[in-house]
Coordinates of C-alpha atoms in Angstrom, one line a residue:
Chain A
M30 CA 136.7 6.9 39.1
A31 CA 138.7 9.0 41.5
D32 CA 142.4 8.3 42.1
S33 CA 142.4 5.4 44.6
K34 CA 146.1 5.3 45.3
T35 CA 146.7 6.4 48.9
P36 CA 150.3 5.8 49.7
L37 CA 150.4 8.3 52.7
L38 CA 147.2 6.9 54.3
D39 CA 148.4 3.4 53.7
Q40 CA 151.2 3.9 56.1
L41 CA 148.6 4.4 58.8
E42 CA 147.4 0.9 58.4
T43 CA 150.7 -0.3 60.0
G44 CA 151.4 -0.3 63.8
P45 CA 149.4 -1.8 66.7
W46 CA 146.6 0.7 67.2
P47 CA 143.3 0.2 65.4
S48 CA 143.6 2.0 62.1
F49 CA 140.9 4.5 61.0
V50 CA 142.2 4.0 57.4
K51 CA 141.3 0.4 57.7
E52 CA 137.9 1.3 58.9
I53 CA 137.3 3.6 55.9
K54 CA 138.7 1.1 53.5
K55 CA 136.4 -1.5 54.9
M56 CA 133.4 0.6 53.8
A57 CA 134.9 1.7 50.5
P58 CA 134.0 -1.3 48.3
E59 CA 130.3 -0.7 49.1
K60 CA 130.2 3.0 49.4
P61 CA 131.7 5.4 46.7
A62 CA 131.5 8.2 49.4
A63 CA 133.9 6.3 51.6
Q64 CA 136.2 5.7 48.6
D65 CA 136.2 9.4 47.7
L66 CA 136.6 10.4 51.3
L67 CA 139.9 8.4 51.3
G68 CA 140.9 10.1 48.1
Q69 CA 140.2 13.6 49.3
L70 CA 142.0 12.8 52.6
E71 CA 145.0 11.7 50.7
V72 CA 145.1 15.0 48.8
S73 CA 144.8 16.8 52.2
Y74 CA 147.8 14.8 53.4
E75 CA 149.8 15.7 50.4
E76 CA 148.9 19.3 50.5
K77 CA 148.7 19.6 54.3
K78 CA 145.4 21.4 54.1
G79 CA 141.7 20.7 54.5
H80 CA 139.5 20.4 51.4
W81 CA 136.1 21.2 52.9
K82 CA 134.3 24.4 52.0
H83 CA 133.4 27.1 54.5
G84 CA 130.1 26.5 56.4
G85 CA 127.0 24.9 55.1
I86 CA 123.3 25.3 56.2
V87 CA 121.1 22.3 55.8
G88 CA 118.6 20.6 58.1
V89 CA 115.3 18.9 58.5
M90 CA 111.8 20.3 58.7
G91 CA 110.8 21.7 62.1
Y92 CA 114.4 21.7 63.5
G93 CA 117.0 24.4 63.3
G94 CA 119.9 22.2 64.4
G95 CA 121.2 18.7 64.4
V96 CA 122.7 18.5 60.9
I97 CA 126.1 20.0 60.0
G98 CA 126.3 20.8 56.3
R99 CA 129.6 20.2 54.5
Y100 CA 130.8 20.4 50.9
S101 CA 134.0 19.4 49.2
D102 CA 136.0 22.2 47.6
I103 CA 137.2 19.7 44.9
P104 CA 133.9 18.1 44.0
E105 CA 135.0 17.6 40.4
K106 CA 137.7 15.2 41.6
F107 CA 135.6 13.6 44.3
P108 CA 132.0 13.8 43.3
N109 CA 130.8 11.3 45.9
V110 CA 131.8 13.6 48.7
A111 CA 130.6 16.8 47.0
E112 CA 127.9 16.9 49.7
F113 CA 129.0 15.2 52.8
H114 CA 126.8 16.3 55.7
T115 CA 127.0 15.1 59.3
I116 CA 123.9 14.1 61.2
R117 CA 124.1 14.2 65.0
L118 CA 121.9 11.5 66.6
N119 CA 121.1 11.8 70.3
Q120 CA 122.8 9.0 72.2
P121 CA 121.2 7.0 75.0
S122 CA 122.3 8.2 78.5
G123 CA 125.7 6.8 79.4
W124 CA 126.1 5.2 75.9
F125 CA 124.5 2.0 76.8
Y126 CA 123.1 0.1 73.8
N127 CA 121.7 -3.3 73.0
T128 CA 122.7 -4.8 69.7
K129 CA 119.3 -4.3 68.3
A130 CA 119.7 -0.5 68.7
L131 CA 123.1 -0.6 67.0
R132 CA 121.9 -2.8 64.2
T133 CA 119.0 -0.4 63.6
I134 CA 121.4 2.5 63.4
C135 CA 123.8 0.6 61.0
D136 CA 121.0 -0.6 58.7
L137 CA 119.5 2.9 58.3
W138 CA 122.9 4.5 57.9
E139 CA 124.0 2.0 55.3
K140 CA 120.8 2.7 53.4
H141 CA 121.0 6.6 53.6
G142 CA 124.6 7.6 54.2
S143 CA 128.3 6.8 53.7
G144 CA 128.3 4.0 56.3
L145 CA 130.9 5.9 58.2
T146 CA 130.3 7.0 61.8
N147 CA 132.0 8.5 64.8
L148 CA 131.2 6.7 68.0
H149 CA 130.9 9.2 69.5
G150 CA 131.2 13.0 68.9
S151 CA 132.9 14.7 71.8
T152 CA 129.6 16.2 73.1
G153 CA 128.3 12.6 73.1
D154 CA 126.1 12.3 70.0
I155 CA 126.2 9.4 67.6
V156 CA 127.8 11.0 64.6
L157 CA 126.6 9.8 61.2
L158 CA 129.3 10.9 58.9
G159 CA 128.5 12.0 55.4
T160 CA 125.3 12.1 53.4
T161 CA 123.6 14.2 50.7
T162 CA 121.1 17.0 51.2
E163 CA 118.4 14.9 49.5
E164 CA 118.9 12.0 52.0
L165 CA 118.5 14.2 55.1
Q166 CA 114.8 14.3 55.5
P167 CA 114.2 10.6 54.7
T168 CA 117.0 9.6 57.0
F169 CA 115.6 11.7 59.8
D170 CA 112.1 10.3 59.2
E171 CA 113.2 6.7 59.4
F172 CA 115.3 7.2 62.5
S173 CA 112.4 9.0 64.1
E174 CA 110.1 6.0 63.4
Q175 CA 112.7 3.8 65.1
G176 CA 112.8 6.1 68.2
F177 CA 115.9 8.0 67.5
D178 CA 116.0 11.8 67.5
L179 CA 118.6 14.3 66.4
G180 CA 121.1 15.9 68.8
G181 CA 121.9 19.6 69.1
S182 CA 124.0 21.9 67.0
G183 CA 124.3 25.7 66.6
S184 CA 123.2 28.2 69.1
D185 CA 121.0 25.8 71.1
L186 CA 121.1 23.5 74.0
R187 CA 123.5 20.8 72.9
T188 CA 122.9 17.2 73.6
P189 CA 123.4 16.6 77.3
S190 CA 125.7 13.7 78.3
C191 CA 126.5 11.9 81.5
C192 CA 128.9 9.4 83.0
C193 CA 127.7 5.8 83.5
G194 CA 126.6 6.7 87.0
M195 CA 124.7 4.3 89.1
A196 CA 124.5 1.8 86.2
R197 CA 127.9 0.5 87.1
C198 CA 129.8 2.8 89.4
E199 CA 129.6 2.7 93.2
F200 CA 130.9 6.3 93.5
S201 CA 127.9 7.8 91.8
C202 CA 126.1 10.2 94.1
F203 CA 122.9 10.3 92.1
D204 CA 121.3 8.7 89.0
T205 CA 123.2 10.6 86.3
M206 CA 121.5 8.7 83.5
D207 CA 118.0 9.4 84.7
L208 CA 118.8 13.1 85.1
C209 CA 120.4 13.3 81.7
H210 CA 117.4 11.6 80.0
N211 CA 115.0 13.8 81.9
L212 CA 116.7 17.1 81.0
T213 CA 117.0 16.0 77.4
N214 CA 113.3 15.4 77.2
A215 CA 112.3 18.5 79.2
F216 CA 114.3 20.8 77.0
Q217 CA 113.6 19.3 73.5
D218 CA 112.5 22.7 72.2
E219 CA 115.7 24.4 73.4
L220 CA 117.7 21.5 71.9
H221 CA 116.1 21.5 68.4
R222 CA 115.4 25.1 67.8
P223 CA 118.4 27.4 68.3
M224 CA 117.3 30.6 70.0
W225 CA 120.2 31.8 72.2
P226 CA 123.3 34.0 71.7
Y227 CA 125.4 30.9 71.4
K228 CA 125.7 27.2 72.3
F229 CA 125.0 25.9 75.8
K230 CA 126.2 22.5 77.1
I231 CA 125.1 20.5 80.1
K232 CA 127.2 17.6 81.3
I233 CA 126.5 15.4 84.3
S234 CA 129.1 13.5 86.4
G235 CA 128.1 11.3 89.3
C236 CA 131.1 12.3 91.5
P237 CA 134.1 14.7 91.5
N238 CA 136.2 12.3 89.4
D239 CA 134.2 13.9 86.6
C240 CA 134.4 11.2 84.0
V241 CA 132.6 13.2 81.3
A242 CA 134.9 16.2 81.9
A243 CA 131.9 18.4 82.7
I244 CA 134.0 21.1 84.4
A245 CA 136.0 21.7 81.2
R246 CA 133.5 21.0 78.4
S247 CA 130.1 22.2 79.6
D248 CA 128.6 25.6 80.4
F249 CA 126.6 24.0 83.1
A250 CA 128.3 21.1 85.0
I251 CA 126.4 19.0 87.4
I252 CA 128.9 17.1 89.5
G253 CA 127.9 14.7 92.2
T254 CA 129.0 15.2 95.8
W255 CA 127.9 14.6 99.4
K256 CA 127.3 16.7 102.4
D257 CA 128.0 14.5 105.4
D258 CA 131.2 12.6 106.1
L259 CA 132.5 9.8 103.8
Q260 CA 131.6 6.3 104.9
I261 CA 134.6 4.4 106.3
D262 CA 134.6 0.6 106.8
Q263 CA 137.6 0.3 109.2
E264 CA 137.8 -3.5 108.7
G265 CA 138.1 -2.9 105.0
V266 CA 140.9 -0.3 105.5
R267 CA 142.8 -2.7 107.7
E268 CA 142.4 -5.3 105.0
Y269 CA 144.0 -2.9 102.4
V270 CA 146.9 -2.2 104.8
K271 CA 147.4 -5.9 105.6
N272 CA 147.6 -6.6 101.8
G273 CA 150.5 -4.2 101.5
L274 CA 148.9 -0.8 100.8
D275 CA 151.3 2.0 102.0
I276 CA 148.5 4.0 103.5
E277 CA 150.7 6.8 104.8
D278 CA 152.3 7.5 101.5
L279 CA 149.5 6.8 99.1
V280 CA 146.5 8.1 101.1
I281 CA 147.3 10.2 104.2
D282 CA 150.1 12.2 102.7
R283 CA 148.2 12.8 99.5
C284 CA 145.0 14.1 101.0
P285 CA 145.0 17.8 99.7
T286 CA 143.7 19.1 103.1
G287 CA 145.3 16.7 105.5
A288 CA 141.8 15.6 106.6
L289 CA 142.9 12.0 107.2
S290 CA 145.1 10.3 109.7
W291 CA 146.1 6.7 110.4
D292 CA 147.1 5.4 113.8
G293 CA 148.1 1.9 112.7
N294 CA 144.6 0.5 113.4
E295 CA 142.0 3.1 112.5
L296 CA 141.5 5.7 109.7
K297 CA 140.4 9.0 111.2
L298 CA 138.6 11.7 109.2
E299 CA 138.4 15.4 110.1
G300 CA 135.0 15.7 108.3
K301 CA 135.0 19.5 108.1
E302 CA 138.4 19.5 106.4
C303 CA 137.5 17.1 103.6
V304 CA 137.1 18.7 100.2
R305 CA 135.7 15.5 98.6
C306 CA 138.5 15.2 96.1
M307 CA 137.8 11.4 95.8
H308 CA 141.5 10.4 96.2
C309 CA 141.1 8.2 99.3
I310 CA 138.0 6.6 97.9
N311 CA 139.7 5.9 94.6
V312 CA 142.6 4.2 96.3
M313 CA 140.4 2.1 98.7
P314 CA 137.1 1.6 96.9
K315 CA 136.3 -1.5 99.0
A316 CA 136.6 0.4 102.3
L317 CA 135.5 4.0 101.6
R318 CA 132.3 5.4 100.1
P319 CA 130.9 8.8 99.5
G320 CA 128.6 10.0 102.4
K321 CA 124.9 9.3 102.6
E322 CA 123.6 12.8 102.1
K323 CA 124.1 13.0 98.4
G324 CA 123.6 15.7 95.9
A325 CA 125.6 17.7 93.3
S326 CA 127.7 20.8 92.9
I327 CA 126.7 23.1 90.0
L328 CA 129.5 24.8 88.1
I329 CA 129.0 27.4 85.5
G330 CA 130.9 28.8 82.5
G331 CA 133.2 26.0 81.3
K332 CA 134.2 26.5 77.6
A333 CA 137.0 26.3 75.0
T334 CA 139.3 29.1 74.1
I335 CA 137.3 31.3 71.7
L336 CA 137.0 34.3 72.4
Q337 CA 138.0 35.1 76.0
S338 CA 140.3 32.2 76.7
A339 CA 139.4 28.8 77.9
F340 CA 137.4 28.5 81.2
L341 CA 137.0 25.7 83.6
G342 CA 133.5 25.9 85.2
W343 CA 133.4 27.6 88.6
V344 CA 131.1 27.0 91.6
L345 CA 127.6 28.4 91.4
V346 CA 125.9 26.1 93.8
P347 CA 128.2 24.1 96.2
F348 CA 125.4 21.6 97.1
M349 CA 122.1 21.0 95.5
E350 CA 119.8 18.1 96.3
I351 CA 119.1 16.0 93.2
N352 CA 115.5 15.2 93.4
K353 CA 114.1 12.6 91.1
D354 CA 110.8 12.8 93.0
N355 CA 110.0 16.4 92.1
D356 CA 111.2 15.9 88.5
Y357 CA 114.5 17.8 89.2
E358 CA 112.6 21.0 89.7
E359 CA 115.6 22.9 91.4
I360 CA 117.9 22.3 88.4
K361 CA 115.3 23.2 85.9
D362 CA 114.4 26.4 87.7
L363 CA 118.1 27.4 87.8
L364 CA 118.6 26.6 84.1
D365 CA 115.5 28.7 83.2
K366 CA 116.8 31.7 85.1
I367 CA 120.2 31.4 83.6
W368 CA 118.9 31.2 80.1
E369 CA 116.5 34.1 80.6
W370 CA 119.3 36.4 81.8
W371 CA 121.9 35.2 79.2
D372 CA 119.5 35.4 76.3
E373 CA 118.5 38.9 77.3
N374 CA 122.1 40.2 78.0
G375 CA 124.4 38.0 75.9
K376 CA 126.0 39.3 72.7
V377 CA 126.0 37.4 69.5
R378 CA 128.3 34.4 70.0
E379 CA 129.0 35.0 73.6
R380 CA 129.1 32.0 75.9
V381 CA 127.3 32.3 79.2
G382 CA 130.7 32.3 81.0
E383 CA 131.8 35.3 79.0
T384 CA 128.6 37.2 79.6
I385 CA 129.1 36.7 83.3
C386 CA 132.7 37.9 83.0
R387 CA 131.6 41.0 81.1
L388 CA 128.7 41.9 83.3
G389 CA 130.0 40.6 86.6
M390 CA 129.0 37.8 89.0
R391 CA 126.9 40.3 91.1
N392 CA 124.6 41.0 88.2
F393 CA 124.4 37.4 87.3
L394 CA 123.8 36.2 90.8
R395 CA 121.0 38.8 91.3
A396 CA 119.3 37.6 88.1
V397 CA 119.4 33.9 89.1
E398 CA 118.5 34.7 92.7
L399 CA 121.6 33.3 94.4
D400 CA 123.6 34.8 97.2
P401 CA 127.4 35.3 96.8
I402 CA 129.2 32.9 99.0
P403 CA 132.9 32.2 99.7
Q404 CA 132.8 28.8 97.9
M405 CA 132.4 30.7 94.6
V406 CA 135.9 32.1 94.7
F407 CA 139.4 30.8 94.9
R408 CA 140.6 33.9 96.7
P409 CA 139.0 37.3 97.3
R410 CA 139.7 40.1 94.8
A411 CA 143.2 41.7 95.0
N412 CA 142.1 45.2 94.0
P413 CA 139.8 47.8 95.7
Y414 CA 137.6 48.7 92.6
V415 CA 134.4 47.6 94.2
F416 CA 130.9 48.5 92.8
W417 CA 128.1 49.0 95.3
W418 CA 124.4 48.7 94.6
P419 CA 122.8 52.2 95.0
E420 CA 120.7 50.9 97.9
E421 CA 123.8 49.8 99.8
V422 CA 125.2 53.4 100.0
K423 CA 124.0 55.7 102.7
Chain B
M20 CA 127.9 28.0 41.6
P21 CA 124.4 26.9 40.6
M22 CA 122.0 29.3 38.9
I23 CA 118.2 29.6 39.4
E24 CA 115.8 31.3 37.1
V25 CA 113.2 33.7 38.5
N26 CA 111.0 35.7 36.1
G27 CA 113.4 35.1 33.3
Q28 CA 116.3 36.5 35.4
Q29 CA 119.3 34.3 36.2
I30 CA 120.2 34.4 39.9
E31 CA 123.3 32.8 41.4
V32 CA 122.9 30.8 44.6
D33 CA 125.3 28.6 46.7
E34 CA 125.0 24.9 47.4
D35 CA 122.6 25.6 50.2
G36 CA 120.4 27.7 48.0
F37 CA 121.3 31.0 49.5
L38 CA 121.6 34.1 47.4
V39 CA 125.1 35.0 46.5
N40 CA 124.4 38.7 45.7
T41 CA 122.0 40.3 48.1
D42 CA 121.0 42.9 45.5
Q43 CA 119.5 40.1 43.3
W44 CA 116.7 39.6 45.7
S45 CA 113.1 40.4 44.7
E46 CA 109.7 39.5 45.9
E47 CA 109.5 36.9 43.2
A48 CA 112.8 35.4 44.4
A49 CA 111.4 35.2 47.9
K50 CA 108.5 33.2 46.6
Y51 CA 110.8 30.9 44.8
F52 CA 112.9 30.3 47.9
A53 CA 109.7 29.9 50.0
K54 CA 108.7 26.8 47.9
E55 CA 112.1 25.2 48.6
E56 CA 111.6 25.7 52.3
G57 CA 108.3 24.0 52.4
I58 CA 106.0 27.1 52.3
D59 CA 103.2 27.2 49.7
E60 CA 102.2 30.8 50.0
L61 CA 103.8 33.8 51.7
T62 CA 101.2 35.4 54.0
E63 CA 101.2 38.8 55.6
D64 CA 102.9 37.2 58.7
H65 CA 105.7 35.8 56.6
W66 CA 106.3 39.2 55.0
K67 CA 106.4 40.9 58.4
V68 CA 109.3 38.6 59.4
I69 CA 111.0 38.9 56.0
N70 CA 110.7 42.7 56.0
Y71 CA 112.0 43.0 59.5
L72 CA 115.0 40.8 58.6
R73 CA 115.8 42.9 55.6
D74 CA 115.4 46.2 57.4
Y75 CA 117.6 45.0 60.2
F76 CA 120.2 43.6 57.9
F77 CA 120.5 46.7 55.8
Q78 CA 120.7 48.9 58.9
F79 CA 123.2 46.8 60.9
G80 CA 124.9 44.6 58.3
I81 CA 124.1 41.4 60.2
A82 CA 121.1 39.2 60.9
P83 CA 119.3 40.0 64.2
M84 CA 119.6 37.6 67.1
I85 CA 116.6 35.3 67.5
R86 CA 115.4 36.9 70.7
K87 CA 115.4 40.3 69.0
L88 CA 113.5 38.9 66.0
C89 CA 110.8 37.4 68.2
K90 CA 110.5 40.5 70.3
E91 CA 110.3 42.9 67.5
T92 CA 107.9 40.9 65.3
G93 CA 105.8 39.7 68.2
F94 CA 106.0 36.1 67.1
S95 CA 107.1 33.4 69.5
L96 CA 109.8 31.0 68.3
K97 CA 107.1 28.4 67.9
Q98 CA 105.1 30.7 65.6
I99 CA 108.3 31.4 63.7
Y100 CA 108.7 27.7 63.0
Q101 CA 105.1 27.4 62.1
L102 CA 105.7 30.1 59.5
F103 CA 109.1 28.9 58.5
P104 CA 109.4 25.1 59.1
T105 CA 113.1 25.0 58.5
G106 CA 113.7 27.8 61.1
P107 CA 114.7 31.4 61.2
A108 CA 118.2 30.9 59.8
K109 CA 117.8 28.3 57.0
G110 CA 114.2 29.3 56.2
A111 CA 113.5 33.0 56.9
C112 CA 117.0 34.4 56.2
K113 CA 117.2 32.5 53.0
I114 CA 113.9 33.8 51.8
A115 CA 114.8 37.3 52.9
G116 CA 117.9 37.1 50.8
L117 CA 120.3 37.5 53.7
P118 CA 123.8 36.0 53.5
K119 CA 124.2 32.4 54.8
P120 CA 124.6 32.2 58.6
T121 CA 128.1 31.0 59.5
G122 CA 129.9 29.8 62.6
C123 CA 129.6 26.6 64.6
V124 CA 126.2 25.5 63.4

């Protein structure tokens, strides 16, 4: 029996926030893996370093991703976490569950794994935390039978995720959940069988509030927007003002482009000036709505620091219609073109944003058949080192 | 580290069953690994992939990218998975005796 005294971790059971130590301890009487995980974590707290070995390659038949192998580097002390692999399970769009689905997940995971989970991993997957190599295939088989599939890992399309969208948000400019589900199904191969230079993430937000942080954490961000003017219910606006909203200070003065004015009775919008930042709508949701011609902006390149510094996605398509009726053909076409170019030109472990930076937007845009437009840049270049295509020079 | 026995020779592998020393690879070892990866018999097509991986690795010191592997061997990714059900990294690279793929897997 491993040392079960965990004085450092025990301190984290105090205080008002829900304690993860309590969660693990709850599982420990039933699951030796949870017990040993606590033990190893306590050692890590004492020594201030991790005790997992480098890497790990495990998986299930037919897939190249979805399981993250992990081994303890002190297995003699904690034999029950000697193998402690993580399984990523594709979440339902928007993380909507019924209790039957959750009970199924719990039952299967209690049977095959440590009983510990992460709801959810930051990409969106249900994370089943800790099992042995031997259990992987049977776990996968049983989840499959119940209608659950693995998510992505490695150099593949990672599990797409979306905000709750039209399920419960009046701001949403299209059906994020349907699009997320559709793309996940359309690109199963790309998701399960890593084939690219590096990972590729898609995230879908229904409006520019970007509640899944698509701009920062996905290579391909689909962010809802609209083309015409926002819808104003003047009576509703007056109601807000009557109820004490300081509209000048909280709305008019805070509009980033000064597109709004208030004459004491009516809210006026200079439609062409509006950059659809959502602020006025957020402040007065009962009076203001996104416009009627809805669609999405596509941003490319968002990623974390390694190697070329962190990128926020930048505009690739300012406005794209999001068409459920044609099975989202425009988005899929664009994705196919991007993947083809990136897979051909990207170096090992080069995110698409970095490939674009290395080879230039002009090469990228030509490959994906888009014209350069002002909306793609914050400001024009500040140096004169311009390349020309041979055919442009006389 | 665990040891496996192939043709009377002791070979060291890691927890994931990858060869620790690339020089300990042999055709017999490849056959042994193939069984672990759900392959009953290594056909000519399997060897084409294995030999390509080994040649590339010894020339460049890394495993080739998947697109390169498919282009040079003429197999689509689907065919690669038909040959190696656990995929090019866990399946083919292990059988070919290449070091374990690393990074954000």
